[in-house]
Short mmCIF file of C-alpha atoms (C1' of nucleotides) in Angstrom, two decimals:
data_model
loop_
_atom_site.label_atom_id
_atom_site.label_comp_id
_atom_site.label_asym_id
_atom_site.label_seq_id
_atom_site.Cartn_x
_atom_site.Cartn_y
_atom_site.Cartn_z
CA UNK B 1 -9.50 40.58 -2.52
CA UNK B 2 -6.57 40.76 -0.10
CA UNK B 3 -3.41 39.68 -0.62
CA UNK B 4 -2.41 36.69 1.15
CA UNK B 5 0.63 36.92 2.70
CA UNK B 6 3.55 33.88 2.48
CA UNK B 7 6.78 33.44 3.87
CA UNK B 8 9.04 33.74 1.20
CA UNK B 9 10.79 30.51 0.31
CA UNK B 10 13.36 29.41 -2.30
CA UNK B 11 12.42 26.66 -4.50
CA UNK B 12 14.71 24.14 -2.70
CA UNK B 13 12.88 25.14 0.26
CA UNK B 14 9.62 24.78 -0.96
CA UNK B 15 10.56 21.01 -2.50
CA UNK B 16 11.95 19.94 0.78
CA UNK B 17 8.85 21.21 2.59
CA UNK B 18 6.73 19.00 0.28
CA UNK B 19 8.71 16.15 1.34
CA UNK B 20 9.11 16.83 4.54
CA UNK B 21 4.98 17.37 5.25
CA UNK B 22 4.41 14.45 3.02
CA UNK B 23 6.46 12.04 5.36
CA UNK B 24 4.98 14.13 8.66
CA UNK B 25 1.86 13.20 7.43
CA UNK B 26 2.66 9.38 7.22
CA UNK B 27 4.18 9.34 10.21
CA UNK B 28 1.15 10.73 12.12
CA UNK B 29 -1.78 9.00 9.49
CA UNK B 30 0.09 5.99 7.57
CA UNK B 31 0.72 6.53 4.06
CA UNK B 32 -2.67 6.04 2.46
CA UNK B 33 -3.77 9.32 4.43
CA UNK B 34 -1.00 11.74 2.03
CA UNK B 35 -2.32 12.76 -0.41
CA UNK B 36 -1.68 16.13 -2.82
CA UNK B 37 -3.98 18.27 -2.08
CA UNK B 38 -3.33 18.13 1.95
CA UNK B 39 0.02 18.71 1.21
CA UNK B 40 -0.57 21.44 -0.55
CA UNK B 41 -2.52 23.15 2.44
CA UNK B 42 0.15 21.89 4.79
CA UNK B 43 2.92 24.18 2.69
CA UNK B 44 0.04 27.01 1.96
CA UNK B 45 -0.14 26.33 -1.62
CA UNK B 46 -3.02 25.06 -3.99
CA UNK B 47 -2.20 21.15 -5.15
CA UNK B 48 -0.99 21.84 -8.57
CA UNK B 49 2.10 23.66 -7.42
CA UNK B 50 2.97 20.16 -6.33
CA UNK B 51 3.18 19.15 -9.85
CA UNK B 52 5.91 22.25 -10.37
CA UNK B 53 8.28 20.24 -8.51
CA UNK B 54 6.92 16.81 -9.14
CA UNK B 55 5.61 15.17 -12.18
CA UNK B 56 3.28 12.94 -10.11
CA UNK B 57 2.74 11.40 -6.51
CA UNK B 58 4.90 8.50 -7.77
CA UNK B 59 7.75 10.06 -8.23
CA UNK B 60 7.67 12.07 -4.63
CA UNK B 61 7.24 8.73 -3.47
CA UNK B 62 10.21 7.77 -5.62
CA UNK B 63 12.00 10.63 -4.00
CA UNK B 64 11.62 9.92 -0.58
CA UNK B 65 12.39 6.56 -1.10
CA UNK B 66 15.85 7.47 -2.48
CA UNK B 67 16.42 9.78 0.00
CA UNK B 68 16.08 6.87 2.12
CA UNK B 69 18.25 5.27 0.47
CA UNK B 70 21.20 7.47 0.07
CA UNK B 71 20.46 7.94 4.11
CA UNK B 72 21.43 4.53 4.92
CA UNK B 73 24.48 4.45 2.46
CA UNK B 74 25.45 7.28 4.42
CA UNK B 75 25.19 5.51 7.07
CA UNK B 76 26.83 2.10 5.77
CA UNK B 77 29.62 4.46 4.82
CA UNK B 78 30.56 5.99 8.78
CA UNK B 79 30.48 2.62 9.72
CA UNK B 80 33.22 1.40 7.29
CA UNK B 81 35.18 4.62 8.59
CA UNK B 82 34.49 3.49 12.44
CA UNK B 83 35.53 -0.03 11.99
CA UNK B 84 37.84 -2.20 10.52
CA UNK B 85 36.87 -5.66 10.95
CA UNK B 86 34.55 -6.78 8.57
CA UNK B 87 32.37 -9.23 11.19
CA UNK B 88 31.91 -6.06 13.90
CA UNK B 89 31.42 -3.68 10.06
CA UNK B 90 28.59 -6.61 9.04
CA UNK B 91 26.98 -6.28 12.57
CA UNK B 92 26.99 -2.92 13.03
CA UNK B 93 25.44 -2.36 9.40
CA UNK B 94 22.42 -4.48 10.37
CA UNK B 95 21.98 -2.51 13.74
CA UNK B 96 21.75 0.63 11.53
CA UNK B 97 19.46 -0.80 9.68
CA UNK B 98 17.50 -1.71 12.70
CA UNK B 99 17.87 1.78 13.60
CA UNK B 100 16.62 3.53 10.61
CA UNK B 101 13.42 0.89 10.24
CA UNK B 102 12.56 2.02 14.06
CA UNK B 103 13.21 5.38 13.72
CA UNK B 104 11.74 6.19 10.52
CA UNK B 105 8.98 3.99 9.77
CA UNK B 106 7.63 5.74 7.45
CA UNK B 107 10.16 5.62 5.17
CA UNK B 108 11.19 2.12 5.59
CA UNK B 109 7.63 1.44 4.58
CA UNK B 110 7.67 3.58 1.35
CA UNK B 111 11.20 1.95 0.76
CA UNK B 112 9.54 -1.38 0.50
CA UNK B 113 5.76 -0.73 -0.32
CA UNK B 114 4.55 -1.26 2.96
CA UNK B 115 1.46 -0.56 5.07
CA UNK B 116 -0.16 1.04 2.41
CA UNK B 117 2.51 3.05 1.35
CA UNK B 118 2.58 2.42 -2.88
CA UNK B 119 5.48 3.21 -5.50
CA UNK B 120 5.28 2.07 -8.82
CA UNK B 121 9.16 2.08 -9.27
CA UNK B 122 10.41 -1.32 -8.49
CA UNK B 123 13.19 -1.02 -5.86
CA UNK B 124 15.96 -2.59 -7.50
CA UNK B 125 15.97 -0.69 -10.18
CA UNK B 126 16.85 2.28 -7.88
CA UNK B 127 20.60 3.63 -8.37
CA UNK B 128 20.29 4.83 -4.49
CA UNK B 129 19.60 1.01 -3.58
CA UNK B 130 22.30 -0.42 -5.73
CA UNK B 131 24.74 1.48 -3.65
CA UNK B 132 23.58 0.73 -0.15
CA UNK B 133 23.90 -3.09 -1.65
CA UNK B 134 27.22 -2.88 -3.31
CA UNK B 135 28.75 -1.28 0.33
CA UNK B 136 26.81 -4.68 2.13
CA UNK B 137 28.18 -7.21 -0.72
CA UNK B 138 31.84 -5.87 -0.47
CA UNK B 139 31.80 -6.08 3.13
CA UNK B 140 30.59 -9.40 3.02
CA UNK B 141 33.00 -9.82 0.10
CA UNK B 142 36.09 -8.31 2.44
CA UNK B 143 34.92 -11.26 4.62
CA UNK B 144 34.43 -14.58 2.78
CA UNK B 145 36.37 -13.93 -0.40
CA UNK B 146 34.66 -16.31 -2.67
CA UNK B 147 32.43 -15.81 -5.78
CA UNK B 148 30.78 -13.05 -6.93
CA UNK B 149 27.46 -15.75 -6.90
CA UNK B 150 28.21 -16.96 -3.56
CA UNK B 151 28.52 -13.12 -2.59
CA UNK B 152 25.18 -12.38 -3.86
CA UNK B 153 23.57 -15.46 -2.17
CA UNK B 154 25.11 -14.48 1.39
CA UNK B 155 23.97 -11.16 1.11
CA UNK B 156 20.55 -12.03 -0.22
CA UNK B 157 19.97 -13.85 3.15
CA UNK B 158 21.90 -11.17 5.26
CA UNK B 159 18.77 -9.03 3.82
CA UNK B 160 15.89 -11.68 4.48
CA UNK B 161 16.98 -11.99 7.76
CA UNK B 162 17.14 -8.77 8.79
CA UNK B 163 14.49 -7.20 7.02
CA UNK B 164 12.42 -9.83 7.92
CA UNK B 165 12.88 -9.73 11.45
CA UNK B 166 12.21 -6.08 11.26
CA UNK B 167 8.99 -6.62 9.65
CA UNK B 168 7.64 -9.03 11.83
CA UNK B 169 8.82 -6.35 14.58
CA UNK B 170 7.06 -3.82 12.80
CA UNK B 171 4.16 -6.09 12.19
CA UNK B 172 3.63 -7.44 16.09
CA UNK B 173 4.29 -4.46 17.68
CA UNK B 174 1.71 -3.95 19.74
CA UNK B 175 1.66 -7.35 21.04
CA UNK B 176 5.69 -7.69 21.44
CA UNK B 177 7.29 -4.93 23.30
CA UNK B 178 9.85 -3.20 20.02
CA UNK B 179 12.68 -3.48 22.96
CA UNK B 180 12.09 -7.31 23.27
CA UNK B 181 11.88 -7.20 19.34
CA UNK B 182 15.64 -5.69 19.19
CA UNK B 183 17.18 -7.84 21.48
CA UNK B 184 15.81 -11.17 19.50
CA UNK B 185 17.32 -8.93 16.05
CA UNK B 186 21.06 -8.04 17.44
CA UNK B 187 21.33 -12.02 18.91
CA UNK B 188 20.13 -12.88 15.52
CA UNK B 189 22.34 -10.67 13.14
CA UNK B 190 25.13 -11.70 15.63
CA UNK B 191 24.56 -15.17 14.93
CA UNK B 192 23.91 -14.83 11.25
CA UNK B 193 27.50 -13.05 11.04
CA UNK B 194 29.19 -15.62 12.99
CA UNK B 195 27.76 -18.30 11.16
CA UNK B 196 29.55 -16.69 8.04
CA UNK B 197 33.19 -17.56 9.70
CA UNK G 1 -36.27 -0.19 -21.53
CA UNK G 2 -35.40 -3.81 -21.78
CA UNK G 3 -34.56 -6.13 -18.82
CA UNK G 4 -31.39 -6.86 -18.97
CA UNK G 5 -30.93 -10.74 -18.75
CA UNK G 6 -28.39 -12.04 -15.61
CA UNK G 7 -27.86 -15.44 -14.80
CA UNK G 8 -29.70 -16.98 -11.12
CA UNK G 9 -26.79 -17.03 -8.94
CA UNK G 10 -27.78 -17.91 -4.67
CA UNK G 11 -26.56 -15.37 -2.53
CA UNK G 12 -22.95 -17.42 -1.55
CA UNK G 13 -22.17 -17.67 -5.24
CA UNK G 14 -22.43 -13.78 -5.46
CA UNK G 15 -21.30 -12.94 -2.50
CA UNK G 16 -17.82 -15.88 -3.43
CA UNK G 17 -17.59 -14.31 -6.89
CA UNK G 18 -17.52 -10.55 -5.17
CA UNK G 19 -14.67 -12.32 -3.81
CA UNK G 20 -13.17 -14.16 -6.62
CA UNK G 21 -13.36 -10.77 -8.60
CA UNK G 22 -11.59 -8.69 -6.26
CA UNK G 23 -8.54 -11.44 -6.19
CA UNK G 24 -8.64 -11.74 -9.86
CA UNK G 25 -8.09 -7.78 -10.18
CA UNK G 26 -5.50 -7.86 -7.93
CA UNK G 27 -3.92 -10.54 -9.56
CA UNK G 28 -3.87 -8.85 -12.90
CA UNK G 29 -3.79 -5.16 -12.07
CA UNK G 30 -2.64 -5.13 -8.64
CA UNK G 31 -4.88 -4.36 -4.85
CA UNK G 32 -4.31 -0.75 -6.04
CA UNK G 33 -6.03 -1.22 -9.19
CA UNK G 34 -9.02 -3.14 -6.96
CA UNK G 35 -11.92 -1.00 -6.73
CA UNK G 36 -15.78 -1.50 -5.64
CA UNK G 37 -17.52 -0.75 -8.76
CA UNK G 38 -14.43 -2.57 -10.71
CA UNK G 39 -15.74 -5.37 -8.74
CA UNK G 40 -19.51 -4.20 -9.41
CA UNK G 41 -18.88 -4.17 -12.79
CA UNK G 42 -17.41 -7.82 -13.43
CA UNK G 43 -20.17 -9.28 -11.59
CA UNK G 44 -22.79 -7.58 -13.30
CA UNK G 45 -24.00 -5.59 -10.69
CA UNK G 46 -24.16 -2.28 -9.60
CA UNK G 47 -21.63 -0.76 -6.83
CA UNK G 48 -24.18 -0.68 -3.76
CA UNK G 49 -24.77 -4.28 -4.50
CA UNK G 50 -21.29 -5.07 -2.69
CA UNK G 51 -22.38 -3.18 0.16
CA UNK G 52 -25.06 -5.84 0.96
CA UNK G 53 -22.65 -8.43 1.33
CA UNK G 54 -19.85 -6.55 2.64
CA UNK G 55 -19.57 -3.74 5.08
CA UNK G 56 -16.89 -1.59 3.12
CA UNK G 57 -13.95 -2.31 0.82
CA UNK G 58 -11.76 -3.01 4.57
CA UNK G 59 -13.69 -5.89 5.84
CA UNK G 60 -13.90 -7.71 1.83
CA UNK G 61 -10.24 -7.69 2.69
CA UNK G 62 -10.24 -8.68 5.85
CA UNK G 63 -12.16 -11.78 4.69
CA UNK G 64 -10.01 -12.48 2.12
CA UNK G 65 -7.25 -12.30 4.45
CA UNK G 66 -8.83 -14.71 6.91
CA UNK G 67 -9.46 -17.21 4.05
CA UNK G 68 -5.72 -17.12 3.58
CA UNK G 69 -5.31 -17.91 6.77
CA UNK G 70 -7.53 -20.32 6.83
CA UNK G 71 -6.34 -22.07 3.61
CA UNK G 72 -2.66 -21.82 5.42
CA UNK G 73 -3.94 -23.46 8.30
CA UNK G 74 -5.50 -26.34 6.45
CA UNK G 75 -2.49 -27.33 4.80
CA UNK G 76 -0.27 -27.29 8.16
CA UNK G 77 -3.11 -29.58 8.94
CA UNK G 78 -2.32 -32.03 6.23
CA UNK G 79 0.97 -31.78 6.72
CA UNK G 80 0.98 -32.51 10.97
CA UNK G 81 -1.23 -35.77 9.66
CA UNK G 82 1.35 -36.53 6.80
CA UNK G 83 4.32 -36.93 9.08
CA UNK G 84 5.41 -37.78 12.45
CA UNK G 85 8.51 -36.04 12.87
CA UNK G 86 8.59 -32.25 14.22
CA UNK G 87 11.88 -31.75 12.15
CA UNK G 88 10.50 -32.93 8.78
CA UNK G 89 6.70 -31.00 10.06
CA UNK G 90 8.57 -27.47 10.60
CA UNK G 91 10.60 -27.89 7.09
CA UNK G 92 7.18 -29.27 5.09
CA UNK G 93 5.08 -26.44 6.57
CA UNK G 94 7.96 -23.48 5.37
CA UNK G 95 7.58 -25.14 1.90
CA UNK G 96 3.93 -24.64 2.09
CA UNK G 97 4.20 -21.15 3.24
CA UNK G 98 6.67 -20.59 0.19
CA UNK G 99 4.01 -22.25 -2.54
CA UNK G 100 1.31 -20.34 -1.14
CA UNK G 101 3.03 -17.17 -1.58
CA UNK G 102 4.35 -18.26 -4.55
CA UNK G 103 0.61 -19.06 -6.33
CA UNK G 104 -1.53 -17.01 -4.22
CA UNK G 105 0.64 -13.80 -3.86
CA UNK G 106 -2.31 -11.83 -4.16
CA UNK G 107 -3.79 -13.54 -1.05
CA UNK G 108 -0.32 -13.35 0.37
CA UNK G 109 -0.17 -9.18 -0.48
CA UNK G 110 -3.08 -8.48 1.07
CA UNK G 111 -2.38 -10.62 4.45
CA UNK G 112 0.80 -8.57 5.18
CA UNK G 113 -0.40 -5.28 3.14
CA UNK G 114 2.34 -5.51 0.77
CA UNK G 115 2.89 -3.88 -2.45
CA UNK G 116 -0.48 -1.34 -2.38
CA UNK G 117 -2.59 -3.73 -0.16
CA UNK G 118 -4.12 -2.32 2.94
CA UNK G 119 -6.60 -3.62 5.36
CA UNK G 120 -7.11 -2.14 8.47
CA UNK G 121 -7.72 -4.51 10.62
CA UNK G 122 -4.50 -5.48 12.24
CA UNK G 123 -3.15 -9.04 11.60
CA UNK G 124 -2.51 -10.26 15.02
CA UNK G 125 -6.13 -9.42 15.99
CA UNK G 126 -6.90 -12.35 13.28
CA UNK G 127 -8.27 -15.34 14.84
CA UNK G 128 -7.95 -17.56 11.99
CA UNK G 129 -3.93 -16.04 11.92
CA UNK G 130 -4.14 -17.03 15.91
CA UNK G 131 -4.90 -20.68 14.92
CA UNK G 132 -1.93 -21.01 12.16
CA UNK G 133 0.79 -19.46 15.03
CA UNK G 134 -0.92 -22.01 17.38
CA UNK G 135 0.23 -24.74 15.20
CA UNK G 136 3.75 -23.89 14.39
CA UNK G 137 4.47 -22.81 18.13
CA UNK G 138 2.97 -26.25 18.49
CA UNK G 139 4.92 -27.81 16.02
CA UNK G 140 8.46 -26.41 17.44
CA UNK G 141 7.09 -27.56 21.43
CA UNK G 142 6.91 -30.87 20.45
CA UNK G 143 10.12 -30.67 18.99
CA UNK G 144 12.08 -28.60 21.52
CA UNK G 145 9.53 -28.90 24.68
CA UNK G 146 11.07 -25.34 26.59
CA UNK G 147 9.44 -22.57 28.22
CA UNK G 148 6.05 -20.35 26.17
CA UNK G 149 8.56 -17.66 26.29
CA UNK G 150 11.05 -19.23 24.49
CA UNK G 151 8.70 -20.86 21.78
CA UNK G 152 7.41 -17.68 21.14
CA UNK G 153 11.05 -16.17 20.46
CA UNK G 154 11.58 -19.14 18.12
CA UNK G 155 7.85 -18.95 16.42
CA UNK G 156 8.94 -15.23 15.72
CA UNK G 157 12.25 -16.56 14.37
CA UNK G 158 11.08 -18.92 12.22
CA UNK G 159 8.58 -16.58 11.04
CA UNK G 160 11.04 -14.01 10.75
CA UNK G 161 13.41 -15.77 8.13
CA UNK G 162 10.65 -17.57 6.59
CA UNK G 163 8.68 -14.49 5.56
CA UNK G 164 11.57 -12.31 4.82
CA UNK G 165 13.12 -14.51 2.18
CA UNK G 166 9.67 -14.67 0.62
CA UNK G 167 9.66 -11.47 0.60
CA UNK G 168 12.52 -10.37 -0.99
CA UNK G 169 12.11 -13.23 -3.33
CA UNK G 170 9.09 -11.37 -4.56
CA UNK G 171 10.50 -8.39 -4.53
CA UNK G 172 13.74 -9.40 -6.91
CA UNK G 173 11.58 -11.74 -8.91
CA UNK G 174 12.95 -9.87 -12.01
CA UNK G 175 16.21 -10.13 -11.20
CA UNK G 176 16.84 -13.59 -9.66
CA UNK G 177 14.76 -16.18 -10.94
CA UNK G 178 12.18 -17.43 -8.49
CA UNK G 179 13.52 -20.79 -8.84
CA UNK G 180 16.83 -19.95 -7.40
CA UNK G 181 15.20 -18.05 -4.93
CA UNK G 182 13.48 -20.96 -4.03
CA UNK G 183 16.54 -23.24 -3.52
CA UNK G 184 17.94 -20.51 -0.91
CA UNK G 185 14.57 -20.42 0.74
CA UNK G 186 14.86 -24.54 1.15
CA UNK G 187 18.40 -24.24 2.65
CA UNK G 188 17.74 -21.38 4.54
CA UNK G 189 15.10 -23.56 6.15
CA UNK G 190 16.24 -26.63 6.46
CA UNK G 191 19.15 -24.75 8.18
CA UNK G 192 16.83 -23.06 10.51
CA UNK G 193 15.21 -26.58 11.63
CA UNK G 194 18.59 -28.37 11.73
CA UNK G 195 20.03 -25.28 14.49
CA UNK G 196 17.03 -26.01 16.46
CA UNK G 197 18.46 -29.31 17.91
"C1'" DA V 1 0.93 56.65 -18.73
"C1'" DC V 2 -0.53 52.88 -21.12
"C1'" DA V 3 -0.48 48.41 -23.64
"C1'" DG V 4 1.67 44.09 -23.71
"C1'" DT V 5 4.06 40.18 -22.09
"C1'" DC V 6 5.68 36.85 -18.90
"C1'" DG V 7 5.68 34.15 -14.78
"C1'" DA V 8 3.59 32.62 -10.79
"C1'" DT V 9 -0.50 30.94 -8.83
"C1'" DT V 10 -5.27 29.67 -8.52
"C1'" DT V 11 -9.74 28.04 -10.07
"C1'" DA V 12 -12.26 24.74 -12.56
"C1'" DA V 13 -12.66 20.67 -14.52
"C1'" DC V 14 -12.20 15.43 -15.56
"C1'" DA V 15 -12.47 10.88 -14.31
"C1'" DC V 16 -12.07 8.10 -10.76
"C1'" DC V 17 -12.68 6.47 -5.67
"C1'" DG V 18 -15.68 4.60 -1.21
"C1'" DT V 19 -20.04 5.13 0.53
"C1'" DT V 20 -25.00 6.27 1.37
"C1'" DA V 21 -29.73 8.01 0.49
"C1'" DA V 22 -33.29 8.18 -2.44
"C1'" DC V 23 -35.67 6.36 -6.06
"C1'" DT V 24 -37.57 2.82 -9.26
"C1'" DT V 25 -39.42 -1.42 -10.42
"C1'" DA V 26 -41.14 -5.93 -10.07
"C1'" DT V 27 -43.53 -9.40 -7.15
"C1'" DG V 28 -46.73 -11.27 -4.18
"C1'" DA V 29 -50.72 -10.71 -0.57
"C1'" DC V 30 -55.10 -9.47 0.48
"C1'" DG U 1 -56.92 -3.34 -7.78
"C1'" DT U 2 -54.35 -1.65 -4.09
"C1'" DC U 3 -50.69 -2.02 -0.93
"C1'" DA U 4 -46.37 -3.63 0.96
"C1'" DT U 5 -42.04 -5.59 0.43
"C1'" DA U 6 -37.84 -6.70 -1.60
"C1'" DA U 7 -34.21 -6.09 -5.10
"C1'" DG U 8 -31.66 -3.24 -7.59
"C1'" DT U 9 -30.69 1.13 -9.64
"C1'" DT U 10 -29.48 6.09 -10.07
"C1'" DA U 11 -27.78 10.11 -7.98
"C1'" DA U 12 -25.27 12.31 -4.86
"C1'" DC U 13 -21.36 13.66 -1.31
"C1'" DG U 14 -16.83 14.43 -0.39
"C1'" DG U 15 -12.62 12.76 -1.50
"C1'" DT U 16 -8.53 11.38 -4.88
"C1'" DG U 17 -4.57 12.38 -8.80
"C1'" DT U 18 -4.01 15.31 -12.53
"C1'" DT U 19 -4.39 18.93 -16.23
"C1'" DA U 20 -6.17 23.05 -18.81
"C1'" DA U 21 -7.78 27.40 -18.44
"C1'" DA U 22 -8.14 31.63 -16.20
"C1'" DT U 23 -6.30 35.16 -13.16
"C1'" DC U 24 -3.26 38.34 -11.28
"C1'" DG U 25 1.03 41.03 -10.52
"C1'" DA U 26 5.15 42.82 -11.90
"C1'" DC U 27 7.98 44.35 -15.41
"C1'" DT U 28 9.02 46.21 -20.31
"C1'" DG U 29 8.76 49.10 -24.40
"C1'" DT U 30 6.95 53.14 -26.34
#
DNA sequence: ACAGTCGATTTAACACCGTTAACTTATGAC
DNA sequence: GTCATAAGTTAACGGTGTTAAATCGACTGT
């Protein structure tokens, strides 16, 4: 029996490789295509290494999901840093958004159990997702300075709108052109953010 | 070996109750919980039995999908023949988009493959989803008579905010009460149909 | 040099899945 | 009584997530 022979990787390498073929695998097959054990062949290891750096498929999707996350705070955050008025901060925040979902599809969809992608953890309860909120609310908050309920309220429609609109763009692709999709989105958030004054 | 006893059913009652099942599991359990001989099993049959009433596990969702769409449609129909107004038809058809979602979510899930749903066939292909766009784009024509073009931009934005604050509604059920969800969802719409003018 | 241990990795297995082919079994016709 | 047909079952294939057991290599102590 010969010895097969594999690039030596660090652990961190090896974890971000899972992730990383996981989510090329979406990308090119949807979500209900990944599963372990073609992961596993995709990083030249058998499917229960996996499990060394995961304790199930939940919690890679978990992962990823977080990742996604903590990508878009990231994001939030170089916008704060760009601008300083909180109605062009509000806008730009949703184009990001719009951005990301178009961009990376596939893990906007595992962000929100879409299109067959499945997470057991319930989104809120995320500490990733509590950030990316908190930056939205206090920019709203820097805004329209009124309750902490009233906050919550505006901000819970600031993310219906948008994410729905991105859905439905998402959803009716190939019947509406994305471009035509994006222009209806940015006159949308730009009247949604108006409407706040 | 004894013969095992099973009440007469006709084939529509089977082939409804393959139905019924598959909803009731997802109800309870979730669509990723919702399997063939799961299904087999409750209806006291074995799993090829599902086969001769449906082509695979995609197209049993695909019909229950439809018949969402068809219930939907029906009750814009009631509506359109309850009023005369457009204004007071858009804002009575949103609220029974939000009850439907509200006590069918399962139905709802699995028309928009949320949360571990996931049919296939794409949505807009739908005919019986074709009929329930043709009456809101309807609905909003008779209301603000403009170009197809621009109906179509407003059908998508109606749909847009209408589905996305369901959404999220569903998705923060444990958070914020469904009720209070409910009151943004009716001033979010009633604001939609008011801008229209 | 040899036995023993430890860590990394794989193989094998379990219980489930969607789906199909092959088999059984009961019923009615001639 | 024999045959054909229909209804329904069992068994099987290749796949899934997951875990226990087995393997294999390198290193250690004597």
């Amino acid at each position: 029996m010969e010895t097969i022979e594999r690039k030596p990787r660090s652990r961190e390498q090896t974890r971000s490789g899972i992730i990383t073929t996981a989510k090329s695998i979406a990308r090119r097959e949807g979500w209900q295509a990944v599963s372990i054990r073609k992961i596993a062949d995709a990083i030249e290891y058998s499917a229960p290494i996996v499990y060394e750096y995961f304790d199930s498929k939940d919690r890679l999707l978990d992962e990823i999901r977080s990742e996604g996350f903590r990508h878009l705070s990231q994001e939030y955050e170089r916008i704060l840093k760009l601008y300083r008025d909180p109605e062009k901060r509000l806008y730009e925040i949703s184009l990001v958004q719009w951005e990301f979902a178009r961009h990376q599809p596939e893990i906007y969809q595992v962000m929100y159990n879409l299109d067959g992608a499945y997470c057991t953890m319930p989104v809120y309860q995320s500490e990733t997702m509590q950030a990316v909120s908190q930056i939205v609310r206090q920019t709203i908050f820097s805004f329209i300075p009124k309750s902490e309920e009233s906050i919550k309220r505006l901000y819970f429609q600031w993310w219906s709108v948008s994410h729905g609109t991105i859905m439905l763009a998402m959803l009716l692709k190939d019947e509406q052109p994305l471009d035509q999709s994006e222009q209806i989105y940015r006159e949308t958030m730009r009247r949604f953010v108006r409407d706040l004054r």
